Amino acid sequence: MAEEKKPFDELTFREALAELDEIVKVLESNTLELEESMDAYERGVGLLNLLTHRLDEADQKIEVLMGRFEMVVDDELTDTTLS
């Protein structure tokens, strides 16, 4: 875990997810010293916050896009005549 890590704002979603997965594996292996574990855990929490934020942003964008396609049904606006 000694190598220099990219800043969060330079990571793609996929890179952040892969790094978080690696941190989890290393922490579960119980091979790090306490200080290294704490550093890895802190980085992992930051990555988790980043990923959650990006997912929330994507969800909001999808909601906006889907809203453009939803039709509001109003009897006064609906043509009920047969033509």
PDB file of C-alpha atoms in Angstrom:
ATOM      1  CA  MET A   1       0.000   0.000   0.000  1.00  0.00           C
ATOM      2  CA  ALA A   2       3.075   2.212  -0.105  1.00  0.00           C
ATOM      3  CA  GLU A   3       2.722   3.355  -3.732  1.00  0.00           C
ATOM      4  CA  GLU A   4       1.335   6.808  -4.459  1.00  0.00           C
ATOM      5  CA  LYS A   5      -2.418   6.776  -5.035  1.00  0.00           C
ATOM      6  CA  LYS A   6      -4.272   8.975  -7.508  1.00  0.00           C
ATOM      7  CA  PRO A   7      -6.338  11.796  -6.032  1.00  0.00           C
ATOM      8  CA  PHE A   8     -10.032  10.938  -5.855  1.00  0.00           C
ATOM      9  CA  ASP A   9     -11.044  13.492  -8.482  1.00  0.00           C
ATOM     10  CA  GLU A  10      -8.701  11.844 -11.027  1.00  0.00           C
ATOM     11  CA  LEU A  11     -10.182   8.351 -10.612  1.00  0.00           C
ATOM     12  CA  THR A  12     -12.782   6.934 -12.928  1.00  0.00           C
ATOM     13  CA  PHE A  13     -15.660   5.083 -11.326  1.00  0.00           C
ATOM     14  CA  ARG A  14     -14.163   1.759 -12.420  1.00  0.00           C
ATOM     15  CA  GLU A  15     -10.724   2.638 -11.025  1.00  0.00           C
ATOM     16  CA  ALA A  16     -12.180   3.726  -7.691  1.00  0.00           C
ATOM     17  CA  LEU A  17     -14.239   0.549  -7.424  1.00  0.00           C
ATOM     18  CA  ALA A  18     -11.231  -1.649  -8.258  1.00  0.00           C
ATOM     19  CA  GLU A  19      -9.089   0.157  -5.698  1.00  0.00           C
ATOM     20  CA  LEU A  20     -11.762  -0.204  -3.028  1.00  0.00           C
ATOM     21  CA  ASP A  21     -12.032  -3.918  -3.816  1.00  0.00           C
ATOM     22  CA  GLU A  22      -8.251  -4.278  -3.443  1.00  0.00           C
ATOM     23  CA  ILE A  23      -8.290  -2.420  -0.124  1.00  0.00           C
ATOM     24  CA  VAL A  24     -10.994  -4.733   1.193  1.00  0.00           C
ATOM     25  CA  LYS A  25      -8.960  -7.789   0.155  1.00  0.00           C
ATOM     26  CA  VAL A  26      -5.805  -6.460   1.821  1.00  0.00           C
ATOM     27  CA  LEU A  27      -7.640  -5.541   5.013  1.00  0.00           C
ATOM     28  CA  GLU A  28      -9.303  -8.953   5.132  1.00  0.00           C
ATOM     29  CA  SER A  29      -5.918 -10.656   4.705  1.00  0.00           C
ATOM     30  CA  ASN A  30      -4.796  -9.179   8.038  1.00  0.00           C
ATOM     31  CA  THR A  31      -1.250  -8.663   6.719  1.00  0.00           C
ATOM     32  CA  LEU A  32      -0.860  -4.942   7.372  1.00  0.00           C
ATOM     33  CA  GLU A  33       0.471  -3.217  10.427  1.00  0.00           C
ATOM     34  CA  LEU A  34      -2.049  -1.196  12.435  1.00  0.00           C
ATOM     35  CA  GLU A  35      -0.963   2.134  10.947  1.00  0.00           C
ATOM     36  CA  GLU A  36      -1.121   0.778   7.393  1.00  0.00           C
ATOM     37  CA  SER A  37      -4.528  -0.715   8.106  1.00  0.00           C
ATOM     38  CA  MET A  38      -5.806   2.612   9.367  1.00  0.00           C
ATOM     39  CA  ASP A  39      -4.452   4.405   6.285  1.00  0.00           C
ATOM     40  CA  ALA A  40      -6.032   1.801   3.993  1.00  0.00           C
ATOM     41  CA  TYR A  41      -9.319   1.997   5.884  1.00  0.00           C
ATOM     42  CA  GLU A  42      -9.338   5.799   5.628  1.00  0.00           C
ATOM     43  CA  ARG A  43      -8.678   5.607   1.876  1.00  0.00           C
ATOM     44  CA  GLY A  44     -11.421   2.997   1.546  1.00  0.00           C
ATOM     45  CA  VAL A  45     -13.959   5.197   3.305  1.00  0.00           C
ATOM     46  CA  GLY A  46     -13.031   8.054   0.995  1.00  0.00           C
ATOM     47  CA  LEU A  47     -13.437   5.822  -2.050  1.00  0.00           C
ATOM     48  CA  LEU A  48     -16.787   4.565  -0.785  1.00  0.00           C
ATOM     49  CA  ASN A  49     -17.988   8.152  -0.325  1.00  0.00           C
ATOM     50  CA  LEU A  50     -16.773   9.036  -3.821  1.00  0.00           C
ATOM     51  CA  LEU A  51     -18.513   6.048  -5.394  1.00  0.00           C
ATOM     52  CA  THR A  52     -21.739   6.711  -3.505  1.00  0.00           C
ATOM     53  CA  HIS A  53     -21.693  10.352  -4.582  1.00  0.00           C
ATOM     54  CA  ARG A  54     -21.125   9.431  -8.225  1.00  0.00           C
ATOM     55  CA  LEU A  55     -23.915   6.854  -8.132  1.00  0.00           C
ATOM     56  CA  ASP A  56     -26.263   9.437  -6.618  1.00  0.00           C
ATOM     57  CA  GLU A  57     -25.346  11.894  -9.386  1.00  0.00           C
ATOM     58  CA  ALA A  58     -25.966   9.261 -12.049  1.00  0.00           C
ATOM     59  CA  ASP A  59     -29.309   8.376 -10.456  1.00  0.00           C
ATOM     60  CA  GLN A  60     -30.358  12.038 -10.494  1.00  0.00           C
ATOM     61  CA  LYS A  61     -29.400  12.364 -14.168  1.00  0.00           C
ATOM     62  CA  ILE A  62     -31.400   9.247 -15.007  1.00  0.00           C
ATOM     63  CA  GLU A  63     -34.413  10.630 -13.128  1.00  0.00           C
ATOM     64  CA  VAL A  64     -34.195  13.857 -15.147  1.00  0.00           C
ATOM     65  CA  LEU A  65     -33.846  11.994 -18.430  1.00  0.00           C
ATOM     66  CA  MET A  66     -36.705   9.629 -17.612  1.00  0.00           C
ATOM     67  CA  GLY A  67     -38.856  12.590 -16.632  1.00  0.00           C
ATOM     68  CA  ARG A  68     -38.572  13.864 -20.182  1.00  0.00           C
ATOM     69  CA  PHE A  69     -40.222  10.696 -21.468  1.00  0.00           C
ATOM     70  CA  GLU A  70     -43.031  10.389 -18.963  1.00  0.00           C
ATOM     71  CA  MET A  71     -46.368  11.557 -20.237  1.00  0.00           C
ATOM     72  CA  VAL A  72     -48.709  13.386 -17.935  1.00  0.00           C
ATOM     73  CA  VAL A  73     -52.152  11.948 -18.466  1.00  0.00           C
ATOM     74  CA  ASP A  74     -54.863  14.572 -18.233  1.00  0.00           C
ATOM     75  CA  ASP A  75     -58.363  13.892 -19.521  1.00  0.00           C
ATOM     76  CA  GLU A  76     -58.677  17.466 -20.758  1.00  0.00           C
ATOM     77  CA  LEU A  77     -55.509  17.122 -22.839  1.00  0.00           C
ATOM     78  CA  THR A  78     -56.154  13.617 -24.128  1.00  0.00           C
ATOM     79  CA  ASP A  79     -57.916  13.326 -27.479  1.00  0.00           C
ATOM     80  CA  THR A  80     -60.671  10.814 -26.885  1.00  0.00           C
ATOM     81  CA  THR A  81     -62.340  11.204 -30.281  1.00  0.00           C
ATOM     82  CA  LEU A  82     -62.104   8.411 -32.767  1.00  0.00           C
ATOM     83  CA  SER A  83     -60.780   9.610 -36.072  1.00  0.00           C
TER      84      SER A  83
END
